[in-house]
PDB file of C-alpha atoms in Angstrom:
ATOM      1  CA  UNK A   1      -6.315  11.540   6.906  1.00  0.00           C
ATOM      2  CA  UNK A   2      -4.251   8.363   6.731  1.00  0.00           C
ATOM      3  CA  UNK A   3      -5.888   4.970   7.061  1.00  0.00           C
ATOM      4  CA  UNK A   4      -4.927   3.351  10.358  1.00  0.00           C
ATOM      5  CA  UNK A   5      -3.796  -0.249  10.669  1.00  0.00           C
ATOM      6  CA  UNK A   6      -3.368  -2.266  13.883  1.00  0.00           C
ATOM      7  CA  UNK A   7      -0.826  -5.109  13.702  1.00  0.00           C
ATOM      8  CA  UNK A   8      -0.672  -7.538  16.619  1.00  0.00           C
ATOM      9  CA  UNK A   9       2.721  -9.218  16.813  1.00  0.00           C
ATOM     10  CA  UNK A  10       4.507  -6.588  14.746  1.00  0.00           C
ATOM     11  CA  UNK A  11       7.921  -8.111  15.590  1.00  0.00           C
ATOM     12  CA  UNK A  12       7.010 -11.467  14.025  1.00  0.00           C
ATOM     13  CA  UNK A  13       8.617 -12.012  10.633  1.00  0.00           C
ATOM     14  CA  UNK A  14       5.323 -11.537   8.787  1.00  0.00           C
ATOM     15  CA  UNK A  15       4.248  -8.647  11.025  1.00  0.00           C
ATOM     16  CA  UNK A  16       7.489  -6.748  10.541  1.00  0.00           C
ATOM     17  CA  UNK A  17       7.425  -7.045   6.753  1.00  0.00           C
ATOM     18  CA  UNK A  18       3.761  -6.046   6.524  1.00  0.00           C
ATOM     19  CA  UNK A  19       4.383  -3.057   8.796  1.00  0.00           C
ATOM     20  CA  UNK A  20       7.139  -1.803   6.498  1.00  0.00           C
ATOM     21  CA  UNK A  21       5.013  -2.175   3.369  1.00  0.00           C
ATOM     22  CA  UNK A  22       1.925  -0.530   4.854  1.00  0.00           C
ATOM     23  CA  UNK A  23       4.088   2.284   6.225  1.00  0.00           C
ATOM     24  CA  UNK A  24       5.623   2.864   2.786  1.00  0.00           C
ATOM     25  CA  UNK A  25       2.077   2.869   1.383  1.00  0.00           C
ATOM     26  CA  UNK A  26       1.266   5.843   3.652  1.00  0.00           C
ATOM     27  CA  UNK A  27      -0.732   4.018   6.322  1.00  0.00           C
ATOM     28  CA  UNK A  28      -0.633   5.012   9.974  1.00  0.00           C
ATOM     29  CA  UNK A  29       0.761   1.882  11.645  1.00  0.00           C
ATOM     30  CA  UNK A  30       0.155   0.839  15.257  1.00  0.00           C
ATOM     31  CA  UNK A  31       1.853  -2.352  16.408  1.00  0.00           C
ATOM     32  CA  UNK A  32       2.045  -4.510  19.503  1.00  0.00           C
ATOM     33  CA  UNK A  33       5.107  -6.547  20.438  1.00  0.00           C
ATOM     34  CA  UNK A  34       6.223  -8.930  23.157  1.00  0.00           C
ATOM     35  CA  UNK A  35      10.003  -8.500  23.051  1.00  0.00           C
ATOM     36  CA  UNK A  36      11.883  -5.292  22.265  1.00  0.00           C
ATOM     37  CA  UNK A  37      14.913  -7.226  20.991  1.00  0.00           C
ATOM     38  CA  UNK A  38      13.050  -7.986  17.759  1.00  0.00           C
ATOM     39  CA  UNK A  39      11.970  -4.409  16.981  1.00  0.00           C
ATOM     40  CA  UNK A  40      14.957  -3.650  14.756  1.00  0.00           C
ATOM     41  CA  UNK A  41      14.428  -0.789  12.291  1.00  0.00           C
ATOM     42  CA  UNK A  42      10.751  -0.410  13.273  1.00  0.00           C
ATOM     43  CA  UNK A  43      11.818   2.000  16.015  1.00  0.00           C
ATOM     44  CA  UNK A  44      13.336   4.336  13.413  1.00  0.00           C
ATOM     45  CA  UNK A  45      10.081   4.682  11.515  1.00  0.00           C
ATOM     46  CA  UNK A  46       7.062   6.703  12.570  1.00  0.00           C
ATOM     47  CA  UNK A  47       5.278   3.595  13.880  1.00  0.00           C
ATOM     48  CA  UNK A  48       3.442   3.636  17.196  1.00  0.00           C
ATOM     49  CA  UNK A  49       4.644   0.647  19.223  1.00  0.00           C
ATOM     50  CA  UNK A  50       3.152  -0.847  22.373  1.00  0.00           C
ATOM     51  CA  UNK A  51       4.494  -3.773  24.400  1.00  0.00           C
ATOM     52  CA  UNK A  52       1.783  -6.338  25.227  1.00  0.00           C
ATOM     53  CA  UNK A  53       2.245  -9.852  26.592  1.00  0.00           C
ATOM     54  CA  UNK A  54      -0.375 -11.763  24.601  1.00  0.00           C
ATOM     55  CA  UNK A  55      -0.507 -14.466  27.259  1.00  0.00           C
ATOM     56  CA  UNK A  56      -1.123 -11.962  30.045  1.00  0.00           C
ATOM     57  CA  UNK A  57      -3.023  -8.918  28.760  1.00  0.00           C
ATOM     58  CA  UNK A  58      -3.657  -6.300  31.453  1.00  0.00           C
ATOM     59  CA  UNK A  59      -5.991  -3.301  31.644  1.00  0.00           C
ATOM     60  CA  UNK A  60      -3.169  -0.737  31.482  1.00  0.00           C
ATOM     61  CA  UNK A  61      -2.042  -2.137  28.125  1.00  0.00           C
ATOM     62  CA  UNK A  62      -5.596  -2.089  26.795  1.00  0.00           C
ATOM     63  CA  UNK A  63      -6.102   1.535  27.857  1.00  0.00           C
ATOM     64  CA  UNK A  64      -2.913   2.525  26.012  1.00  0.00           C
ATOM     65  CA  UNK A  65      -3.948   0.585  22.925  1.00  0.00           C
ATOM     66  CA  UNK A  66      -7.406   2.142  22.886  1.00  0.00           C
ATOM     67  CA  UNK A  67      -5.851   5.608  22.848  1.00  0.00           C
ATOM     68  CA  UNK A  68      -3.848   4.650  19.749  1.00  0.00           C
ATOM     69  CA  UNK A  69      -6.688   2.824  17.990  1.00  0.00           C
ATOM     70  CA  UNK A  70      -9.266   5.504  17.296  1.00  0.00           C
ATOM     71  CA  UNK A  71     -10.858   5.111  13.833  1.00  0.00           C
ATOM     72  CA  UNK A  72      -8.752   2.102  12.846  1.00  0.00           C
ATOM     73  CA  UNK A  73      -9.439   0.702   9.382  1.00  0.00           C
ATOM     74  CA  UNK A  74      -7.487  -2.571   9.269  1.00  0.00           C
ATOM     75  CA  UNK A  75      -6.625  -5.097  11.960  1.00  0.00           C
ATOM     76  CA  UNK A  76      -4.062  -7.848  11.314  1.00  0.00           C
ATOM     77  CA  UNK A  77      -3.073 -10.460  13.869  1.00  0.00           C
ATOM     78  CA  UNK A  78       0.404 -11.909  13.361  1.00  0.00           C
ATOM     79  CA  UNK A  79       0.749 -13.443  16.821  1.00  0.00           C
ATOM     80  CA  UNK A  80       1.219 -17.169  17.066  1.00  0.00           C
ATOM     81  CA  UNK A  81       3.059 -20.078  18.629  1.00  0.00           C
ATOM     82  CA  UNK A  82       3.453 -23.740  17.663  1.00  0.00           C
ATOM     83  CA  UNK A  83       4.112 -24.788  21.266  1.00  0.00           C
ATOM     84  CA  UNK A  84       3.427 -27.244  22.737  1.00  0.00           C
ATOM     85  CA  UNK A  85       4.752 -29.673  20.159  1.00  0.00           C
ATOM     86  CA  UNK A  86       3.721 -33.301  20.505  1.00  0.00           C
ATOM     87  CA  UNK A  87       0.954 -35.810  19.934  1.00  0.00           C
ATOM     88  CA  UNK A  88      -2.640 -35.039  20.899  1.00  0.00           C
ATOM     89  CA  UNK A  89      -2.642 -36.560  24.420  1.00  0.00           C
ATOM     90  CA  UNK A  90       1.067 -36.171  25.213  1.00  0.00           C
ATOM     91  CA  UNK A  91       1.004 -32.487  26.204  1.00  0.00           C
ATOM     92  CA  UNK A  92      -0.200 -31.016  29.475  1.00  0.00           C
ATOM     93  CA  UNK A  93      -3.595 -29.355  29.239  1.00  0.00           C
ATOM     94  CA  UNK A  94      -2.143 -26.172  30.758  1.00  0.00           C
ATOM     95  CA  UNK A  95       0.274 -25.877  27.812  1.00  0.00           C
ATOM     96  CA  UNK A  96      -2.531 -26.486  25.311  1.00  0.00           C
ATOM     97  CA  UNK A  97      -4.628 -23.770  26.975  1.00  0.00           C
ATOM     98  CA  UNK A  98      -1.665 -21.409  26.734  1.00  0.00           C
ATOM     99  CA  UNK A  99      -1.417 -22.121  23.005  1.00  0.00           C
ATOM    100  CA  UNK A 100      -5.138 -21.429  22.514  1.00  0.00           C
ATOM    101  CA  UNK A 101      -4.831 -18.250  24.546  1.00  0.00           C
ATOM    102  CA  UNK A 102      -2.041 -16.851  22.376  1.00  0.00           C
ATOM    103  CA  UNK A 103      -3.298 -18.062  18.988  1.00  0.00           C
ATOM    104  CA  UNK A 104      -7.008 -17.467  19.515  1.00  0.00           C
ATOM    105  CA  UNK A 105      -8.389 -15.933  22.718  1.00  0.00           C
ATOM    106  CA  UNK A 106      -5.879 -13.052  22.927  1.00  0.00           C
ATOM    107  CA  UNK A 107      -7.021 -11.917  19.458  1.00  0.00           C
ATOM    108  CA  UNK A 108     -10.654 -11.835  20.539  1.00  0.00           C
ATOM    109  CA  UNK A 109      -9.862 -10.175  23.850  1.00  0.00           C
ATOM    110  CA  UNK A 110      -8.090  -7.255  22.204  1.00  0.00           C
ATOM    111  CA  UNK A 111     -10.618  -6.992  19.368  1.00  0.00           C
ATOM    112  CA  UNK A 112     -13.502  -6.853  21.833  1.00  0.00           C
ATOM    113  CA  UNK A 113     -11.858  -3.898  23.591  1.00  0.00           C
ATOM    114  CA  UNK A 114     -11.189  -1.811  20.468  1.00  0.00           C
ATOM    115  CA  UNK A 115     -14.031  -2.888  18.179  1.00  0.00           C
ATOM    116  CA  UNK A 116     -16.147   0.213  18.890  1.00  0.00           C
ATOM    117  CA  UNK A 117     -13.264   2.456  17.787  1.00  0.00           C
ATOM    118  CA  UNK A 118     -13.110   1.041  14.286  1.00  0.00           C
ATOM    119  CA  UNK A 119     -13.911   2.860  11.087  1.00  0.00           C
ATOM    120  CA  UNK A 120     -17.443   2.098   9.873  1.00  0.00           C
ATOM    121  CA  UNK A 121     -16.026   0.006   7.020  1.00  0.00           C
ATOM    122  CA  UNK A 122     -13.139  -2.013   8.398  1.00  0.00           C
ATOM    123  CA  UNK A 123     -11.373  -5.300   7.705  1.00  0.00           C
ATOM    124  CA  UNK A 124      -9.869  -7.957  10.002  1.00  0.00           C
ATOM    125  CA  UNK A 125      -7.193 -10.429   8.943  1.00  0.00           C
ATOM    126  CA  UNK A 126      -6.154 -13.623  10.703  1.00  0.00           C
ATOM    127  CA  UNK A 127      -3.553 -16.171   9.618  1.00  0.00           C
ATOM    128  CA  UNK A 128      -4.362 -19.845   9.417  1.00  0.00           C
ATOM    129  CA  UNK A 129      -1.727 -22.476  10.081  1.00  0.00           C
ATOM    130  CA  UNK A 130      -0.542 -25.916   9.108  1.00  0.00           C
ATOM    131  CA  UNK A 131      -3.143 -28.670   9.094  1.00  0.00           C
ATOM    132  CA  UNK A 132      -6.299 -26.884   7.943  1.00  0.00           C
ATOM    133  CA  UNK A 133      -6.716 -29.385   5.086  1.00  0.00           C
ATOM    134  CA  UNK A 134      -5.425 -32.484   6.851  1.00  0.00           C
ATOM    135  CA  UNK A 135      -3.630 -33.682   9.990  1.00  0.00           C
ATOM    136  CA  UNK A 136      -0.293 -32.152  10.896  1.00  0.00           C
ATOM    137  CA  UNK A 137       1.307 -34.683  13.205  1.00  0.00           C
ATOM    138  CA  UNK A 138       2.737 -33.439  16.519  1.00  0.00           C
ATOM    139  CA  UNK A 139       1.346 -29.931  15.973  1.00  0.00           C
ATOM    140  CA  UNK A 140      -2.233 -30.629  17.071  1.00  0.00           C
ATOM    141  CA  UNK A 141      -2.612 -27.713  19.520  1.00  0.00           C
ATOM    142  CA  UNK A 142      -1.379 -25.254  16.896  1.00  0.00           C
ATOM    143  CA  UNK A 143      -3.669 -26.698  14.204  1.00  0.00           C
ATOM    144  CA  UNK A 144      -6.774 -26.605  16.385  1.00  0.00           C
ATOM    145  CA  UNK A 145      -6.283 -23.069  17.658  1.00  0.00           C
ATOM    146  CA  UNK A 146      -5.701 -21.774  14.142  1.00  0.00           C
ATOM    147  CA  UNK A 147      -8.801 -23.530  12.821  1.00  0.00           C
ATOM    148  CA  UNK A 148     -10.848 -21.510  15.299  1.00  0.00           C
ATOM    149  CA  UNK A 149      -9.727 -18.337  13.524  1.00  0.00           C
ATOM    150  CA  UNK A 150     -11.001 -19.609  10.163  1.00  0.00           C
ATOM    151  CA  UNK A 151     -14.499 -20.177  11.528  1.00  0.00           C
ATOM    152  CA  UNK A 152     -14.357 -16.921  13.499  1.00  0.00           C
ATOM    153  CA  UNK A 153     -13.749 -14.999  10.271  1.00  0.00           C
ATOM    154  CA  UNK A 154     -16.948 -16.432   8.815  1.00  0.00           C
ATOM    155  CA  UNK A 155     -19.010 -15.789  11.947  1.00  0.00           C
ATOM    156  CA  UNK A 156     -17.781 -12.210  12.431  1.00  0.00           C
ATOM    157  CA  UNK A 157     -18.427 -11.358   8.780  1.00  0.00           C
ATOM    158  CA  UNK A 158     -21.938 -12.796   8.943  1.00  0.00           C
ATOM    159  CA  UNK A 159     -22.939 -11.095  12.191  1.00  0.00           C
ATOM    160  CA  UNK A 160     -21.440  -7.651  11.463  1.00  0.00           C
ATOM    161  CA  UNK A 161     -22.217  -6.456   7.899  1.00  0.00           C
ATOM    162  CA  UNK A 162     -19.680  -3.600   7.958  1.00  0.00           C
ATOM    163  CA  UNK A 163     -16.910  -5.689   9.513  1.00  0.00           C
ATOM    164  CA  UNK A 164     -15.169  -7.831   6.922  1.00  0.00           C
ATOM    165  CA  UNK A 165     -12.997 -10.649   8.236  1.00  0.00           C
ATOM    166  CA  UNK A 166     -10.674 -12.831   6.155  1.00  0.00           C
ATOM    167  CA  UNK A 167      -8.240 -15.620   7.009  1.00  0.00           C
ATOM    168  CA  UNK A 168      -5.048 -15.966   4.995  1.00  0.00           C
ATOM    169  CA  UNK A 169      -2.963 -19.110   4.671  1.00  0.00           C
ATOM    170  CA  UNK A 170       0.570 -17.891   3.912  1.00  0.00           C
ATOM    171  CA  UNK A 171       1.917 -21.310   3.012  1.00  0.00           C
ATOM    172  CA  UNK A 172       5.217 -22.370   4.513  1.00  0.00           C
ATOM    173  CA  UNK A 173       7.596 -19.522   5.372  1.00  0.00           C
ATOM    174  CA  UNK A 174      10.779 -20.294   7.279  1.00  0.00           C
ATOM    175  CA  UNK A 175      10.222 -17.857  10.149  1.00  0.00           C
ATOM    176  CA  UNK A 176      11.361 -17.854  13.764  1.00  0.00           C
ATOM    177  CA  UNK A 177       8.147 -19.571  14.881  1.00  0.00           C
ATOM    178  CA  UNK A 178       9.871 -22.846  13.921  1.00  0.00           C
ATOM    179  CA  UNK A 179      12.863 -22.368  16.258  1.00  0.00           C
ATOM    180  CA  UNK A 180      11.465 -24.583  18.995  1.00  0.00           C
ATOM    181  CA  UNK A 181      10.703 -27.351  16.523  1.00  0.00           C
ATOM    182  CA  UNK A 182      14.229 -27.169  15.123  1.00  0.00           C
ATOM    183  CA  UNK A 183      15.732 -27.327  18.610  1.00  0.00           C
ATOM    184  CA  UNK A 184      13.684 -30.480  19.373  1.00  0.00           C
ATOM    185  CA  UNK A 185      13.985 -32.148  15.978  1.00  0.00           C
ATOM    186  CA  UNK A 186      15.244 -35.448  17.442  1.00  0.00           C
ATOM    187  CA  UNK A 187      12.179 -35.801  19.679  1.00  0.00           C
ATOM    188  CA  UNK A 188       9.576 -34.719  17.135  1.00  0.00           C
ATOM    189  CA  UNK A 189      10.742 -36.455  13.977  1.00  0.00           C
ATOM    190  CA  UNK A 190       7.434 -36.372  12.077  1.00  0.00           C
ATOM    191  CA  UNK A 191       6.838 -32.664  12.580  1.00  0.00           C
ATOM    192  CA  UNK A 192      10.463 -31.859  11.792  1.00  0.00           C
ATOM    193  CA  UNK A 193      10.367 -34.082   8.706  1.00  0.00           C
ATOM    194  CA  UNK A 194       7.382 -32.154   7.372  1.00  0.00           C
ATOM    195  CA  UNK A 195       9.195 -28.883   8.155  1.00  0.00           C
ATOM    196  CA  UNK A 196      12.218 -29.979   6.104  1.00  0.00           C
ATOM    197  CA  UNK A 197      10.020 -31.175   3.254  1.00  0.00           C
ATOM    198  CA  UNK A 198       8.183 -27.854   3.063  1.00  0.00           C
ATOM    199  CA  UNK A 199      11.397 -25.874   3.407  1.00  0.00           C
ATOM    200  CA  UNK A 200      12.982 -27.734   0.493  1.00  0.00           C
ATOM    201  CA  UNK A 201       9.947 -26.944  -1.679  1.00  0.00           C
ATOM    202  CA  UNK A 202      10.110 -23.213  -0.978  1.00  0.00           C
ATOM    203  CA  UNK A 203      12.784 -22.369  -3.524  1.00  0.00           C
ATOM    204  CA  UNK A 204      10.119 -20.944  -5.859  1.00  0.00           C
ATOM    205  CA  UNK A 205       8.559 -18.719  -3.200  1.00  0.00           C
ATOM    206  CA  UNK A 206      10.996 -15.815  -3.378  1.00  0.00           C
ATOM    207  CA  UNK A 207       8.791 -13.081  -1.968  1.00  0.00           C
ATOM    208  CA  UNK A 208       6.063 -14.588   0.262  1.00  0.00           C
ATOM    209  CA  UNK A 209       5.608 -11.365   2.249  1.00  0.00           C
ATOM    210  CA  UNK A 210       4.850  -9.334  -0.852  1.00  0.00           C
ATOM    211  CA  UNK A 211       2.297 -11.981  -1.867  1.00  0.00           C
ATOM    212  CA  UNK A 212       0.582 -11.716   1.525  1.00  0.00           C
ATOM    213  CA  UNK A 213       0.537  -7.923   1.311  1.00  0.00           C
ATOM    214  CA  UNK A 214      -0.887  -7.958  -2.219  1.00  0.00           C
ATOM    215  CA  UNK A 215      -3.606 -10.423  -1.220  1.00  0.00           C
ATOM    216  CA  UNK A 216      -4.567  -8.281   1.788  1.00  0.00           C
ATOM    217  CA  UNK A 217      -4.879  -5.221  -0.442  1.00  0.00           C
ATOM    218  CA  UNK A 218      -6.997  -7.223  -2.905  1.00  0.00           C
ATOM    219  CA  UNK A 219      -9.309  -8.323  -0.063  1.00  0.00           C
ATOM    220  CA  UNK A 220      -9.684  -4.716   1.062  1.00  0.00           C
ATOM    221  CA  UNK A 221     -10.560  -3.675  -2.498  1.00  0.00           C
ATOM    222  CA  UNK A 222     -13.197  -6.438  -2.857  1.00  0.00           C
ATOM    223  CA  UNK A 223     -14.643  -6.851   0.667  1.00  0.00           C
ATOM    224  CA  UNK A 224     -17.905  -8.486  -0.409  1.00  0.00           C
ATOM    225  CA  UNK A 225     -15.953 -11.293  -2.044  1.00  0.00           C
ATOM    226  CA  UNK A 226     -13.276 -11.621   0.645  1.00  0.00           C
ATOM    227  CA  UNK A 227     -15.364 -11.489   3.805  1.00  0.00           C
ATOM    228  CA  UNK A 228     -15.634 -14.717   5.777  1.00  0.00           C
ATOM    229  CA  UNK A 229     -13.291 -16.608   3.482  1.00  0.00           C
ATOM    230  CA  UNK A 230      -9.970 -18.404   3.783  1.00  0.00           C
ATOM    231  CA  UNK A 231      -7.499 -17.713   0.980  1.00  0.00           C
ATOM    232  CA  UNK A 232      -3.979 -18.960   0.413  1.00  0.00           C
ATOM    233  CA  UNK A 233      -1.503 -16.283  -0.613  1.00  0.00           C
ATOM    234  CA  UNK A 234       0.664 -18.968  -2.196  1.00  0.00           C
ATOM    235  CA  UNK A 235      -1.629 -21.598  -3.701  1.00  0.00           C
ATOM    236  CA  UNK A 236      -4.747 -19.676  -4.791  1.00  0.00           C
ATOM    237  CA  UNK A 237      -4.849 -17.767  -8.058  1.00  0.00           C
ATOM    238  CA  UNK A 238      -6.084 -14.699  -6.196  1.00  0.00           C
ATOM    239  CA  UNK A 239      -4.477 -12.267  -8.629  1.00  0.00           C
ATOM    240  CA  UNK A 240      -7.140 -13.136 -11.191  1.00  0.00           C
ATOM    241  CA  UNK A 241      -9.729 -14.827  -9.051  1.00  0.00           C
ATOM    242  CA  UNK A 242     -11.688 -12.032  -7.403  1.00  0.00           C
ATOM    243  CA  UNK A 243     -13.649 -10.727 -10.383  1.00  0.00           C
ATOM    244  CA  UNK A 244     -14.292 -14.313 -11.464  1.00  0.00           C
ATOM    245  CA  UNK A 245     -15.706 -14.997  -8.000  1.00  0.00           C
ATOM    246  CA  UNK A 246     -18.477 -12.471  -8.436  1.00  0.00           C
ATOM    247  CA  UNK A 247     -20.242 -14.916 -10.753  1.00  0.00           C
ATOM    248  CA  UNK A 248     -19.253 -18.129  -8.952  1.00  0.00           C
ATOM    249  CA  UNK A 249     -20.404 -16.941  -5.530  1.00  0.00           C
ATOM    250  CA  UNK A 250     -23.960 -16.488  -6.799  1.00  0.00           C
ATOM    251  CA  UNK A 251     -24.229 -20.257  -7.255  1.00  0.00           C
ATOM    252  CA  UNK A 252     -21.796 -21.487  -4.584  1.00  0.00           C
ATOM    253  CA  UNK A 253     -21.559 -19.377  -1.432  1.00  0.00           C
ATOM    254  CA  UNK A 254     -19.344 -21.985   0.255  1.00  0.00           C
ATOM    255  CA  UNK A 255     -16.265 -21.357  -1.874  1.00  0.00           C
ATOM    256  CA  UNK A 256     -13.111 -20.967   0.222  1.00  0.00           C
ATOM    257  CA  UNK A 257     -14.902 -21.678   3.483  1.00  0.00           C
ATOM    258  CA  UNK A 258     -14.492 -24.415   6.074  1.00  0.00           C
ATOM    259  CA  UNK A 259     -16.979 -26.986   4.811  1.00  0.00           C
ATOM    260  CA  UNK A 260     -17.550 -30.724   4.725  1.00  0.00           C
ATOM    261  CA  UNK A 261     -17.871 -32.316   1.270  1.00  0.00           C
ATOM    262  CA  UNK A 262     -20.448 -35.105   1.324  1.00  0.00           C
ATOM    263  CA  UNK A 263     -20.935 -35.869  -2.365  1.00  0.00           C
ATOM    264  CA  UNK A 264     -19.429 -39.120  -3.637  1.00  0.00           C
TER     265      UNK A 264
END
């Protein structure tokens, strides 16, 4: 029997590439999408696809997803939005709530509905965003909602021993999530300036999707080490780090977790 993987936001740039690689690796892939125009070659593969509006999830969609989700092994959320762009108090609270709903609450809503259908030993993956290690000006709603996922990974892993949850920071990838920022570059100069700076530094990151995929597979192979942690697929030496962690974690259980440093 093939291992089953659920990918939310399968038409995102990261979601689409991961779907292809897991499919080629003989996984049974189930994916949700918001717009059919981005499906591309996914429709020609044996991938089960389901349209779900992550900002307006209804019971009919959940019923369909539950039918496709029996005995799932891996869950990856690739949904996300950077909107609304702007300083902390400049955006309407309704728009901020919409951001939190897409980036955070929609993940939990769907997970809560299909959690009982998981394989006994399963793994969840979230993606963190810009600003987890410092402020990211004019992207405050995005930063805050993504930070919730990092802490959720730790809490889920601690409360459910057979449910391993990991957050991955993919580093900067020039995906379509930045389209709105590019279109409003004159208005949001600081955020756009950081975007350009990161884009210009990406010349050495030739295959970021393969790095993400390899890190996910490593986390699945070493769940005790990966659970509840936040790794960067670009900046962490994860290729050699996992076996080394087995010794380090015995003395420092806070490695790669969201923690305050108070020693001076």
